[in-house]
Structure formats: structure tokens, C-alpha cells
XYZ file of C-alpha atoms in Angstrom:
597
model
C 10.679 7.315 -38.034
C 9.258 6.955 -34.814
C 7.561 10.481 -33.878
C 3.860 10.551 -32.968
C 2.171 12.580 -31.718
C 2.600 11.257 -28.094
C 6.062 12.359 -28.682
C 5.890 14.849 -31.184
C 2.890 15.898 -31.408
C 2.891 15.141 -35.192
C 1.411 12.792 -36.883
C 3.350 9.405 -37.631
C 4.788 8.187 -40.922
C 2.015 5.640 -40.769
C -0.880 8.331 -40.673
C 0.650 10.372 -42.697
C 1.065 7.481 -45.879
C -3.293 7.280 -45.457
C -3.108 11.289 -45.873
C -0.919 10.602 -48.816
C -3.362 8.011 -50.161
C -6.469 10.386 -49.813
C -4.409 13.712 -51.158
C -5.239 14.998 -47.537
C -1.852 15.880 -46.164
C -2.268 19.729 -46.740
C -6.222 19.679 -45.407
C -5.017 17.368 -42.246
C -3.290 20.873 -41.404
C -5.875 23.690 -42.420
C -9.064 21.350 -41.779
C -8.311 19.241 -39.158
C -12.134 18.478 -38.423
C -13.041 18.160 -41.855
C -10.068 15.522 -42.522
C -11.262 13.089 -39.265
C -15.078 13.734 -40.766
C -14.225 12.350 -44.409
C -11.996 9.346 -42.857
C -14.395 8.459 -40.535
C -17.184 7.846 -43.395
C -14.736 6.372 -45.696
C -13.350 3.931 -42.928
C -16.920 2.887 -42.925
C -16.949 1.242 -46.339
C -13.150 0.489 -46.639
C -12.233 -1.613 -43.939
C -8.424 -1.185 -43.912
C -7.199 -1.184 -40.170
C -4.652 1.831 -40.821
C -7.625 3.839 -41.436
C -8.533 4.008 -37.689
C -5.174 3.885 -36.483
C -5.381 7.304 -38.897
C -7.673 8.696 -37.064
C -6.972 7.898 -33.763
C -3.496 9.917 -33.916
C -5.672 12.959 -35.600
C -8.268 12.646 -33.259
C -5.911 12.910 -30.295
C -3.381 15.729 -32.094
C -6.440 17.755 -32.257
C -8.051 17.132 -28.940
C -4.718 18.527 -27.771
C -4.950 21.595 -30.006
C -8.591 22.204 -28.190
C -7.478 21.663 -25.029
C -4.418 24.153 -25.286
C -6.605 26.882 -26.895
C -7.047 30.372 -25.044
C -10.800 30.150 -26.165
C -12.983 28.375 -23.206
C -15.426 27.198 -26.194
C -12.816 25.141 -28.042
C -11.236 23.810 -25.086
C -14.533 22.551 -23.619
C -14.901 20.327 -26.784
C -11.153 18.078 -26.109
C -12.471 15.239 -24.118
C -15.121 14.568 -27.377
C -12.045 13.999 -29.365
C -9.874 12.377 -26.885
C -12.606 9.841 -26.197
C -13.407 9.425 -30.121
C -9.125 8.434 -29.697
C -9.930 5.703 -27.287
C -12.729 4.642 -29.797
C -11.108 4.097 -32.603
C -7.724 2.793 -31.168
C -10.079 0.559 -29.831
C -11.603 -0.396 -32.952
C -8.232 -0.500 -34.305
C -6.667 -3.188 -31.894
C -9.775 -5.311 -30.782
C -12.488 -4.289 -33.423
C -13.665 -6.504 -36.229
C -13.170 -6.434 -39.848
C -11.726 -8.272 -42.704
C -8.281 -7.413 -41.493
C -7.546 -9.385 -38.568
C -6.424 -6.955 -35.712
C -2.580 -5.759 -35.585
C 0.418 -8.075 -34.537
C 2.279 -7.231 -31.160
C 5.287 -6.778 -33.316
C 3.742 -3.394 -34.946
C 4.847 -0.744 -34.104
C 1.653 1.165 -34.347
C 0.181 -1.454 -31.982
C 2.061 -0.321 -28.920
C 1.208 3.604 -29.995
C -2.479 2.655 -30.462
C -2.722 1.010 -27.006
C -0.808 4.285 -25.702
C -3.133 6.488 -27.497
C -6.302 4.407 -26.314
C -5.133 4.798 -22.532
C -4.162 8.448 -22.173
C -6.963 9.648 -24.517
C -9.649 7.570 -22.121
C -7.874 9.178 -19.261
C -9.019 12.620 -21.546
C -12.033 11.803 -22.646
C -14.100 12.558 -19.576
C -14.943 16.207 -17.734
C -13.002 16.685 -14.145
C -14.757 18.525 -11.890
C -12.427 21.223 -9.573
C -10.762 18.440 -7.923
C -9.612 16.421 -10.830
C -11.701 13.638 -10.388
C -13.228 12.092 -13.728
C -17.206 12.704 -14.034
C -18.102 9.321 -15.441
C -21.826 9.887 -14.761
C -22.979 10.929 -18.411
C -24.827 8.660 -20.060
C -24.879 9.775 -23.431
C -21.925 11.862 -25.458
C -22.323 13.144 -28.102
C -19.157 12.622 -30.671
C -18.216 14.781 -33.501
C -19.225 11.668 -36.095
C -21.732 9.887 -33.332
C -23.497 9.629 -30.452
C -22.114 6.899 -28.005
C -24.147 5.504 -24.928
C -21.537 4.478 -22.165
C -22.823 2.583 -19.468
C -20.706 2.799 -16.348
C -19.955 -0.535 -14.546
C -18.782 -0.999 -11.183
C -19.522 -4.450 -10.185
C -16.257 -5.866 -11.813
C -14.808 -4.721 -8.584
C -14.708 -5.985 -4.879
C -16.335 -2.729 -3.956
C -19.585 -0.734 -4.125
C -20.217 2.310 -6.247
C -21.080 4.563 -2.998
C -17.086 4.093 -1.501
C -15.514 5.948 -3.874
C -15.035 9.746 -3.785
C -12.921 10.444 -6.911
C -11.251 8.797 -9.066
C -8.328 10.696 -10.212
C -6.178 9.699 -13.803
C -2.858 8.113 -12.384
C -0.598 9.234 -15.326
C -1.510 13.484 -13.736
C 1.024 13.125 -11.146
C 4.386 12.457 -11.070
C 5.444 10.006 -8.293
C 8.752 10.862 -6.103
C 10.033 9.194 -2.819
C 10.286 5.548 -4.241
C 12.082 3.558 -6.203
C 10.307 2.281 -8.194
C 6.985 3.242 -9.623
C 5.116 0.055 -9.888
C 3.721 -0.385 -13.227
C 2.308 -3.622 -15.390
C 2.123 -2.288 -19.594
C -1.666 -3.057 -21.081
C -4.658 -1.151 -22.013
C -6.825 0.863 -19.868
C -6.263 4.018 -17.358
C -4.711 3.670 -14.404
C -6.538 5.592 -11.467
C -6.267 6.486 -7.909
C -9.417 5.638 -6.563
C -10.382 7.963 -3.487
C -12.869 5.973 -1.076
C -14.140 7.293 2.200
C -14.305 5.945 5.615
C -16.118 3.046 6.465
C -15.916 0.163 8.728
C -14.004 -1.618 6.582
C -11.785 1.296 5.477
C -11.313 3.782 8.518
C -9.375 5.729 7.268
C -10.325 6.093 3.899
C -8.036 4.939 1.468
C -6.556 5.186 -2.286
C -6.828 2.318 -4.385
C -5.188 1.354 -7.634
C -8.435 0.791 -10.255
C -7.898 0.467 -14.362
C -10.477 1.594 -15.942
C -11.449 0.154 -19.783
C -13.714 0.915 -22.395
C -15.195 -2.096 -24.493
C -17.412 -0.739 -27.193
C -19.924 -2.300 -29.166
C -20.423 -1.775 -32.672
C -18.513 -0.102 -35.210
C -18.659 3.622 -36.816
C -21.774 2.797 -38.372
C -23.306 2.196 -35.533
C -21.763 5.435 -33.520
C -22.987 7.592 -36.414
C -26.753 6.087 -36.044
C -26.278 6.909 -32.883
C -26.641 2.882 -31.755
C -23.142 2.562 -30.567
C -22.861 1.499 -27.130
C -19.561 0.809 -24.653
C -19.355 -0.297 -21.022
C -16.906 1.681 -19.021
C -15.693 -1.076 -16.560
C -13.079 -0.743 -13.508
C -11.113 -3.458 -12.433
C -8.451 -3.685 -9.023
C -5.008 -3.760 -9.911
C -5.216 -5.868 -6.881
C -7.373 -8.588 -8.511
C -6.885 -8.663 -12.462
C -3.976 -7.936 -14.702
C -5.663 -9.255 -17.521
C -9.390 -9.524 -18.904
C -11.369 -11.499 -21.809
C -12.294 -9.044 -24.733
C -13.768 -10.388 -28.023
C -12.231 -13.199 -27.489
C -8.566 -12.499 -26.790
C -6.487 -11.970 -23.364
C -6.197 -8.093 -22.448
C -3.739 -7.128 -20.282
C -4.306 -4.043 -17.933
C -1.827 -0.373 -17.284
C -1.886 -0.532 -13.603
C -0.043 1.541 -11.169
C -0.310 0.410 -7.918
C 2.141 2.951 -6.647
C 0.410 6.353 -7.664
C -2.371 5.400 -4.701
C 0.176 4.976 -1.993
C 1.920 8.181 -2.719
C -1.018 10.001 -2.968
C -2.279 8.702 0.031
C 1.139 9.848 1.870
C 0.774 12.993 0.151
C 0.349 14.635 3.209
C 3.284 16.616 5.722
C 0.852 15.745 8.176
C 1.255 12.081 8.246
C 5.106 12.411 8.432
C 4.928 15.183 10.772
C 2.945 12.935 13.773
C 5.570 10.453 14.090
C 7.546 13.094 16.481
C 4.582 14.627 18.101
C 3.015 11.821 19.335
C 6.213 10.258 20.630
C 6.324 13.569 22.084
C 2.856 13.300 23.526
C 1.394 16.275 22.048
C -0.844 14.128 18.969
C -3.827 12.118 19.376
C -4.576 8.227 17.544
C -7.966 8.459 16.760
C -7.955 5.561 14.490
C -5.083 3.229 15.622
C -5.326 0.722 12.706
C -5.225 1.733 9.000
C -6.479 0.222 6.356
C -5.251 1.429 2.615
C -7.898 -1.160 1.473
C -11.222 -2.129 2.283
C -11.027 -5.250 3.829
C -11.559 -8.640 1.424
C -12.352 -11.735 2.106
C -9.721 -14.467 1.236
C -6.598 -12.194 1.605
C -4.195 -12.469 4.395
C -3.804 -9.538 6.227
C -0.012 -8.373 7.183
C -0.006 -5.854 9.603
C 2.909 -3.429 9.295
C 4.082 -2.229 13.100
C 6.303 0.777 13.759
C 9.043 1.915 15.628
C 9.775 4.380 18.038
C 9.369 7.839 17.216
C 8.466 6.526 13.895
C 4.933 5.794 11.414
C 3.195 3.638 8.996
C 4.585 6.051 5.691
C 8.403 4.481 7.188
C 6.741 1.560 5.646
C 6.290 2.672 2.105
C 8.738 1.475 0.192
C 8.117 -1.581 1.217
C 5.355 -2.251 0.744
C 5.108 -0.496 -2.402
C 7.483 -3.054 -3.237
C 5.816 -6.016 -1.915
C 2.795 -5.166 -4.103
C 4.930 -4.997 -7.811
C 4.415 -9.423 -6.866
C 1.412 -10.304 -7.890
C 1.241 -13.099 -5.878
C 1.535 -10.917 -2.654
C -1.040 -8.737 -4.496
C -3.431 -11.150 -4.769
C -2.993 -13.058 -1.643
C -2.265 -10.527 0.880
C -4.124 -7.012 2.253
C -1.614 -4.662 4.078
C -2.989 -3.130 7.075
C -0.695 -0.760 9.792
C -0.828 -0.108 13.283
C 0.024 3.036 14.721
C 0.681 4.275 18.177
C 1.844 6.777 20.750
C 4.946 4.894 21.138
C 6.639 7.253 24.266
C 4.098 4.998 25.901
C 5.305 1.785 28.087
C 5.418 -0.875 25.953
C 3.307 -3.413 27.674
C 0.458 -0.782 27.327
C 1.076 0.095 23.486
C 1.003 -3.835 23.090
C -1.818 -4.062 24.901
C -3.924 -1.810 22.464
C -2.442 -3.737 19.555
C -3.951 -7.197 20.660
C -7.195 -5.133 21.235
C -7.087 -3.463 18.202
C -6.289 -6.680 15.921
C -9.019 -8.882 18.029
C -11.861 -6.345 17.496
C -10.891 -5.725 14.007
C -11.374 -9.411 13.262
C -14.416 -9.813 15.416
C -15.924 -6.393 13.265
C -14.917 -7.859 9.861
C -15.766 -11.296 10.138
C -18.000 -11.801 13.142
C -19.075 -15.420 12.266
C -15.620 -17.347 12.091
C -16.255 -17.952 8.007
C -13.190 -15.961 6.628
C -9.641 -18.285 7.259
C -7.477 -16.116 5.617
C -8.260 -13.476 8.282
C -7.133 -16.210 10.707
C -3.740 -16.758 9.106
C -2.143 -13.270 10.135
C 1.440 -12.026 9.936
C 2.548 -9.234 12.075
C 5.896 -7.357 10.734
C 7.163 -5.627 13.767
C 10.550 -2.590 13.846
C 12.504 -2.276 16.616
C 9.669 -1.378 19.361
C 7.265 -2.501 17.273
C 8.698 -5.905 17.305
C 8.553 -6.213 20.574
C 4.533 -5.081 20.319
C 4.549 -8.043 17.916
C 6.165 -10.448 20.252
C 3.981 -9.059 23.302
C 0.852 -11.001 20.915
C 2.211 -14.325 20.272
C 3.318 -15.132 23.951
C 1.628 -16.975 27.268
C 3.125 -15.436 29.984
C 0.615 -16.683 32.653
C 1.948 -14.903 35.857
C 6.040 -14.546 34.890
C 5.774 -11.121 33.595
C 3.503 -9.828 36.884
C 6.322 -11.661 39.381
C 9.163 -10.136 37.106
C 8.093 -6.849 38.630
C 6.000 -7.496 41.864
C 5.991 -9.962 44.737
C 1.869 -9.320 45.340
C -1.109 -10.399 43.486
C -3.020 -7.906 41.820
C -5.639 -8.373 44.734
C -2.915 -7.673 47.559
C -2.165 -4.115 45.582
C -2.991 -0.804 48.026
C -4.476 0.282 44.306
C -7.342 1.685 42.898
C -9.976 -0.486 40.723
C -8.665 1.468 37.710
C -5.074 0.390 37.921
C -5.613 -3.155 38.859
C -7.790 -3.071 35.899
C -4.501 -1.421 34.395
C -2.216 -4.278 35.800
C -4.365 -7.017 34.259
C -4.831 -5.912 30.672
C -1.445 -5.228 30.439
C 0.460 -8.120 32.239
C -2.422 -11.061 32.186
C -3.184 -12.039 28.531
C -3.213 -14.642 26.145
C -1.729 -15.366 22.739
C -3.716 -13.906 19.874
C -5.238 -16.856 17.847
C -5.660 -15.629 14.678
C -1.796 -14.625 14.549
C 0.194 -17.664 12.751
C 3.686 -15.835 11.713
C 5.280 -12.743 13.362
C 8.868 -11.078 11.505
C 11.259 -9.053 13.908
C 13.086 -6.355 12.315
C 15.695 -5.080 14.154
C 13.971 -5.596 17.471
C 15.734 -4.958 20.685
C 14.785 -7.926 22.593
C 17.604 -7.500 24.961
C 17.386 -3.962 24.785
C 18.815 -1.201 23.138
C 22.527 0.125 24.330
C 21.215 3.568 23.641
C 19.015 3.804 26.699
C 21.349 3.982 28.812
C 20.493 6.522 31.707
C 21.450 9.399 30.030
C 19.799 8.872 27.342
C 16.558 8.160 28.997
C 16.826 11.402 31.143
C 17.059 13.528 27.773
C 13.922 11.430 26.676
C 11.986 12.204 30.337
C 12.891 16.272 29.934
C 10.866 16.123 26.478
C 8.346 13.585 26.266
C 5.183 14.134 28.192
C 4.107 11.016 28.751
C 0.543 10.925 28.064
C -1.325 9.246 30.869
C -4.515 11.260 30.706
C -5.070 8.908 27.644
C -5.710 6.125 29.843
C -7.539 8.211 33.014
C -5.465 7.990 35.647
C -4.341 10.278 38.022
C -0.639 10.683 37.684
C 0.808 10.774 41.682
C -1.560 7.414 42.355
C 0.330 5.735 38.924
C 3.453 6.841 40.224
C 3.215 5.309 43.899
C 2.184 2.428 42.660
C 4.939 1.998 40.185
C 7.181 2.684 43.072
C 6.309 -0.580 44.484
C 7.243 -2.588 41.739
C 10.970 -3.718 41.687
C 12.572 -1.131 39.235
C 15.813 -0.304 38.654
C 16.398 2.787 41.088
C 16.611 5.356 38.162
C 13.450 3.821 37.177
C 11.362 4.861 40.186
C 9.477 8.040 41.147
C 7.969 8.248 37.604
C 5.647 6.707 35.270
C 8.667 4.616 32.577
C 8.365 5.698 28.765
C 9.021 3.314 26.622
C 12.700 4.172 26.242
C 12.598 2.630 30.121
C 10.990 -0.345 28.808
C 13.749 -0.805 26.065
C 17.054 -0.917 28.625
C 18.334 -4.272 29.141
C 17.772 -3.263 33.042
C 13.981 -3.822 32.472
C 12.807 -7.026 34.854
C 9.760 -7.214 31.929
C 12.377 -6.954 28.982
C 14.307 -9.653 30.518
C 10.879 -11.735 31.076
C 9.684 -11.222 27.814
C 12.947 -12.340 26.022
C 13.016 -16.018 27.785
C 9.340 -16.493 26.498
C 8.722 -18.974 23.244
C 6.513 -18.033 20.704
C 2.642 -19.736 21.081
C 2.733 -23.485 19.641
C 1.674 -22.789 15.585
C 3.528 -19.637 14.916
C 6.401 -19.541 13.133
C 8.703 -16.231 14.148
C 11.616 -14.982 11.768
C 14.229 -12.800 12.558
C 15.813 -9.870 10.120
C 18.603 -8.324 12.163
C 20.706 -5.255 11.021
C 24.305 -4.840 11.283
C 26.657 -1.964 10.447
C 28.475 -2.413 7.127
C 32.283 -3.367 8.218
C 31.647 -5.060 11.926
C 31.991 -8.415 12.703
C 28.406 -9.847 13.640
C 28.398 -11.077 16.764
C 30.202 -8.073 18.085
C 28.351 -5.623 15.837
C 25.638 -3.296 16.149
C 22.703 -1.251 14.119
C 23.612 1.715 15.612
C 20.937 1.822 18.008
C 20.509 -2.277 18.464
C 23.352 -4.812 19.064
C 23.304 -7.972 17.230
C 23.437 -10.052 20.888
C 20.202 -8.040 21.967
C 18.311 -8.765 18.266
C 18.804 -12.569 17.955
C 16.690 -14.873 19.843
C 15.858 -17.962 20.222
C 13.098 -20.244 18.733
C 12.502 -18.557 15.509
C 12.353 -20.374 12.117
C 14.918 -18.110 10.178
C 17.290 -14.912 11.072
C 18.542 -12.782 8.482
C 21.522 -10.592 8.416
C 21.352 -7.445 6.550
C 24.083 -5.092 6.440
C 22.766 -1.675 7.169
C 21.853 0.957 10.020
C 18.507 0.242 12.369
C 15.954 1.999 9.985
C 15.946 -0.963 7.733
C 12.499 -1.803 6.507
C 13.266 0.088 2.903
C 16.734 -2.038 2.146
C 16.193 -3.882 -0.314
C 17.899 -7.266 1.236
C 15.314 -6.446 4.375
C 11.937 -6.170 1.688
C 13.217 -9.296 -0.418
C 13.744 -11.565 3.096
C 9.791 -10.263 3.991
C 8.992 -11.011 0.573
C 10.160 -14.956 0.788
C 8.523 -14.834 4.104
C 5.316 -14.094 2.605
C 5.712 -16.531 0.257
C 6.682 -19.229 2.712
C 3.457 -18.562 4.646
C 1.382 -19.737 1.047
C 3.410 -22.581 0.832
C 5.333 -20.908 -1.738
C 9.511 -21.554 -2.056
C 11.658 -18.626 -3.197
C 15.371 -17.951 -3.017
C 16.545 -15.452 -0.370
C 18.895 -12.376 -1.577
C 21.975 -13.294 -2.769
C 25.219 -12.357 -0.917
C 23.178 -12.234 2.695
C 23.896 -14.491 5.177
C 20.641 -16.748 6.245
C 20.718 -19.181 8.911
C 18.389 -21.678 11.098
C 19.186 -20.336 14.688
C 17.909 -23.920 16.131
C 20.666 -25.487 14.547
C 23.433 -23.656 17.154
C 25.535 -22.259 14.283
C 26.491 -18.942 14.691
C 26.879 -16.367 11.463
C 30.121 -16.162 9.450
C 31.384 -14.101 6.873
């Protein structure tokens, strides 16, 4: 039989042959407390494992009887028996005694380690929030007293950056496909920290937490039992060394994430601030505190678009625990109505005083070996920070220097952060996804007066007066639907764009390797074919390493082909060789092939 009371909420056929054995079957019913008191003190003379596993499933079948109970008094009582579960499924698997512990092969060894982690999840008071209160010392057990001793320093992170931490397994996850999960021991939680330099936006982070006792039920009834209550990262360990054997640890890296996009907020700014009606007050989020010794890969959007588009990538990305362990994600985010020299602009800033904040003495390489994933505009943001264009992409668009200008200081300041600039250094791979480099065949005019009638381009965000911006644009050599107006970035996207057509014919800065993942409608030919929004002739470019073809529409960061290309990217950057998706066409664009079916 396999019910327990996990599944049940019975006892199983192995508890129920130690009632048998102690004539206890009826009194397990009427005297549930008075059954787990008389096994406890006779587990403490006979040493038979089955004993504990015994009264772990009783300990946790009544916990659950407390904590359903109309009466406040009982129900304040279950976490004392859910955390005597954890302690003697403990005791059970990793304890010692003259039985050596159980064989992966039981069947009560997988229930026990199930037991241990959603009783420890139990065993502590939440305050209204749901967060765990870890902070007492001392509890005091229906057969003991047990000191715990919390212990933080197992992590990458101090005690005073969490909030909360909230038990994983109380929410149900939807929007992905898959909920990433590695099988163990331990309780997977959501750690809530707050904002710091390192973090500023606060963050949710995927921590195990795990109970290691020491000393048996004699000692918890002398009261000289004593456990450590230790967290670990999902993002560091999967396994740890207890008593002498290899633990491996529940984690759920994707609980976090979804929590942390828990919000119609987040999904909701995407349109208003291509709409120019939401401020950016923090334009670069980190779901993690920074660590030293992981790459970071920074995720950048598309128009009209967020980081949570994202998601399923990364949420991906992270079920590899090489990625896990080698890589921090971090996102940019934008007003991205905004003309795209400006946007791209205020990512190089953002990246270069992020690294000069983090790591202000040069002694951090990883931090130095940076990929930047770019969508559609974002892409071109990404290649906007891996190009020299000296003085081309000024001339493209005016025959003066920046001196000659009839301009104010402000907007020759304007016209040099956004036109003058150099390669970032600390960028060594960029990824395109679906990135009109040529432009997109959906700006054509009509399209961009539909855009200018509801986007209010937000130029109070950079101080200027408006009628001064606009005569000065008026000098540059636009297209004539261009002029007498500041461009959106939907201008900056048509294949009419002098900087567009500049920034395409410029190679990536010597040392970084560029990859292309280009989208095309299920059922077109390639070179003909389109994304719906990007055509395959405007996506491809020269001078990258690799270009992918994935069959689907433009928003293609969640396909699966699109996430497993990023993923051997990733790996490629480590020195690592995987095998692309199956079924895909891959090809090296600097051998002149073109793609066939």
C-alpha cells in the first residue's frame, strides 16, 4: 500500500505494523499524544529505525489535526509537532544507531525525507505575512526541549538583507513551464531581501533551509539536544556533508522569480512608459545581490516591452546548474518611446557605473567578462555598446561639428553623450534576438504617425526645452517626415534612419564575440521571410560568430529553440561545448553560406 499520511492522511502500512507490535493501533486513534509519548521513550532503549520513522508519520498526522482544529489553543501547539516530524525523520535517515540508516531503495526513505521537509517548513510560527520566525532560541517539544541555533553564514549574504523568508511549497506557481525543482532534503524558501547597493531593487532569492541536529531523544528529553538551522543558495549548493554522507538539497529556484513578478504592476509599465506616462527610477535590476566570481548577463528589452518578457527564460536558464553557478542575471529597463541612441546611451552609463559601484578596484574578472542579451530594440541598445563609431554616426546626420551647432550647452552636451562614445570594456559577448538592424518594415510612415498621436515623448526627462530640441533636429539631415519633431524610437527603427544605416555597417569592438538568433514565420522561405514585425534581410548581419534560425513570431525570447541557442551561448563563453537544438538550422555567417531548408 502506498498511503501516508502526506497522501492520505493515514498512517502507512509501515507505522501501522510498529502499532501492531506495541498493541497500540486502537490508542494511536483515541490517544494520539499518549501513543508518540510511549514510542518516543521506548525508541530510546530499542534502537530499531522503524521506530522513528513511526513517529515521524504520527507526529506529523497529528500536527495536522492541531492545526485544522477550531480551538486557537490546539492549533497554536502544530508547529511543536511538525518540528518534532523533522526531528525524528531526521534521526531516522541520518541519525545513528545500530541499524545503519535506510537504503534509497525504501520506500519509507523517500516519505521520511518528504515528511522531514514539509514538517520543517511547519515547524516554525509565521508572523501576518507568512514569513517563518526563526528567531527562538529554545522550543520546547512535547518529549524535549531543543536549542536551535540559527545560521546564516553558509550563505553569500548577511543576516540584515533579508526581510522574510517565506516556505516555497505555500504557493502554487503558474505562468511557466516548468517549475524548477532539484529532489533532496530541506525547505525550499523565497527569501525576501531589501534594497541595497548591491540589490536595488530588492529581490527574491531561492534559499533551502536544513536542520542538522545533534544528539538523539535522550538528549532532547534532558533537554541537551541541540540543532543548527542552516540556509544554503540554491544558487551555490545542491548538496552538503552531513555525518558523513552527501545530502542533496529541495530547491526551487522558480517560486522566487514568480513571486517577485507577482505584481500587475510590473507587467502593467511596459505600455505606460512606452507611452511616456511611467517613470525608471531604478533602470537596472538586480534579482540577486551581486557576487563576486559570477558573470553577469544582462537581459535587454524590447519595445513597448519589460524585464518579466524575460521570465521564462531565464527561469529556464537557471534549472542548469552550471549557468547557476557561473552566471548572475541582471535586466535593464527603459522608456523605450525614447530615440534609441539616447536609451543606449543610459545603458552604457548604467552598466559602467554599476561595475565601477560593485567592484571599484578592478579585482573581480568575472564582472569584466559580460554578456548583453538584447530583443529587437534592445538589441540594437546592445549593439550601440560594443561599437567605435568615432565621428561616422555624427556625419551620418550632420555636416557641422558639434562646436559649429547654433545650440545650447545642454544639447551639445546632448549630441556628445549620445553620438561620441566608446566601446564598453568590460562587455566580451553580446546575443541579438530578433533585432532590426536594418529596420523594421512596420515603421513605415503610417505606422509611425499612429505611434506620434499616442506617445508623449518624454523629453522633460532629459531637461530640455522642447521647440530648441526640435530646431535643432531640423538641421540634421532627416528624412522629410522625420523633421519638425523630436523622432521616437519607432523613427529610429525605419530603414530610412541615416543612424540605423550607420550603425549597421559598424563591426563589433576587437574581443567580442556577437551571435545572432533571428526569427522567422513558420512556413516562409528564409531569406524572403519575416517575424512579423522584423524581416530576415534586416536581422542578419555581418561579423557575428553564429546566427540561429528559429521558427516563430518576433516575441521569441520564451521559445524554447531561442532559450536552448542562449543556453549553448552561455556555455560557449566558459569554454564549455554543447549541442545546439535539434531540427534548427545554425550557421557561421563568415563562411558566405546562406540558410537552407
Amino acid at each position: 500500500s502506498t498511503v501516508n499520511p502526506i497522501n492520505e492522511g493515514v498512517p502507512s502500512t509501515a507505522t501501522r505494523v510498529v502499532l501492531q507490535r506495541h498493541d497500540l493501533i486502537r490508542t494511536a486513534s483515541e490517544d494520539p499524544v499518549g501513543t508518540i509519548r510511549f514510542l518516543n521513550e521506548t525508541a530510546k532503549v530499542d534502537e530499531r529505525r522503524d521506530l522513528l520513522f513511526a513517529l515521524a508519520e504520527l507526529s506529523y498526522l497529528h500536527g495536522e489535526r492541531l492545526k485544522g482544529s477550531n480551538f486557537s489553543k490546539d492549533a497554536v501547539h502544530a508547529p511543536d509537532y511538525f518540528l518534532l516530524t523533522a526531528v525524528y525523520a531526521y534521526l531516522y535517515l541520518l541519525g545513528d544507531g545500530r541499524e545503519p540508516p535506510p537504503s534509497a531503495w525504501d520506500v519509507r526513505f523517500r516519505e521520511a525525507c518528504d515528511l522531514y521537509n514539509r514538517a520543517l517548513g511547519k515547524g516554525f510560527p509565521v508572523d501576518e505575512g507568512g514569513s517563518l520566525r526563526i528567531g527562538d532560541r529554545v522550543r520546547r517539544l512535547p518529549v524535549g526541549e531543543l536549542t536551535i541555533t540559527p545560521n546564516v553564514e553558509t550563505l553569500n549574504w548577511k543576516a540584515d538583507q533579508f526581510v522574510s523568508f517565506l516556505p516555497a511549497d505555500d504557493y502554487e506557481v503558474f505562468g511557466f513551464t516548468v517549475r524548477n525543482r532539484t529532489p533532496g532534503l530541506g525547505v525550499p524558501l523565497i527569501a525576501v531581501i531589501n534594497q541595497r547597493l548591491d540589490a536595488p531593487n530588492g529581490g527574491a532569492l531561492p534559499i533551502t533551509a536544513l536542520l542538522k541536529m545533534s544528539g538523539g531523544l535522550k538528549e532532547l528529553g534532558s533537554g541537551k539536544a541541540t540543532a543548527t538551522l542552516e540556509f544554503y543558495s540554491a544558487y551555490d549548493q545542491v548538496e552538503v556533508m552531513v555525518n558523513g554522507r552527501t545530502v542533496p538539497l529541495e530547491t526551487d529556484s522558480t517560486a522566487p522569480l514568480a513571486y517577485r513578478l507577482n505584481d500587475s504592476r510590473i507587467w502593467s509599465l511596459a505600455y505606460k512608459r512606452f507611452l511616456g506616462s511611467a517613470r525608471i527610477d531604478v533602470p537596472l535590476i538586480l534579482i540577486q545581490p551581486y557576487e563576486p566570481g559570477r558573470i553577469p548577463v544582462v537581459f535587454v528589452h524590447g519595445t513597448a516591452s519589460s524585464p518579466v518578457w524575460w521570465a521564462e527564460m531565464l527561469n529556464t536558464l537557471r534549472s542548469d546548474p552550471i549557468i547557476r553557478k557561473r552566471f548572475q542575471f541582471w535586466f535593464f529597463q527603459y522608456d523605450s518611446s525614447r530615440i534609441i541612441l539616447l536609451s543606449a546611451a543610459e545603458l552604457r552609463e548604467t552598466l559602467s557605473g554599476m561595475v565601477q559601484q560593485l567592484d571599484p578596484e578592478g579585482k573581480d574578472p568575472a564582472l569584466r567578462q559580460m554578456v548583453v542579451v538584447g530583443h529587437s530594440q534592445g538589441g540594437l541598445l546592445t549593439k550601440v555598446s560594443v561599437v567605435a563609431p568615432g565621428d561616422r554616426i555624427w556625419k551620418s546626420i550632420s555636416d557641422q561639428s558639434i562646436d559649429e551647432m547654433d545650440a545650447t550647452k545642454e544639447i551639445k552636451e546632448l549630441a556628445r553623450r549620445t553620438t561620441f562614445f566608446e566601446p564598453l570594456p568590460f562587455v566580451k559577448r553580446v546575443v541579438f534576438i530578433a533585432t532590426p538592424h536594418r529596420g523594421s518594415y512596420l515603421t513605415k510612415n503610417w505606422v509611425r504617425n499612429l505611434v506620434r498621436s499616442i506617445v508623449r515623448v518624454p523629453v522633460n526627462i532629459i531637461t530640455l526645452n522642447p521647440q530648441n530640441l526640435t530646431e535643432v533636429f531640423n538641421r540634421f539631415k532627416w528624412p522629410p517626415d522625420m523633421r519638425n519633431r523630436i523622432p521616437s524610437s519607432v523613427d529610429g527603427m525605419s530603414a530610412e534612419n541615416p543612424v540605423l544605416q550607420t550603425l549597421v555597417t559598424l563591426p563589433l569592438a576587437p574581443g567580442v564575440k556577437g551571435h545572432s538568433i533571428i526569427a522567422v514565420l513558420p512556413g516562409m522561405e528564409i531569406e524572403t521571410g519575416n517575424d512579423g514585425v522584423v524581416e530576415y534581410r534586416s536581422a542578419r548581419i555581418d561579423g557575428v560568430d553564429s546566427e540561429f534560425i528559429v521558427r516563430s513570431e518576433h516575441s521569441c525570447q520564451g521559445h524554447p529553440f531561442t532559450i536552448e541557442e542562449v543556453r549553448r551561448i552561455l556555455h560557449e563563453h566558459i569554454g564549455n561545448k554543447v549541442v545546439s537544438p535539434k531540427g534548427i538550422h545554425a550557421l557561421q555567417p563568415r563562411d558566405g553560406k546562406r540558410p537552407a531548408e
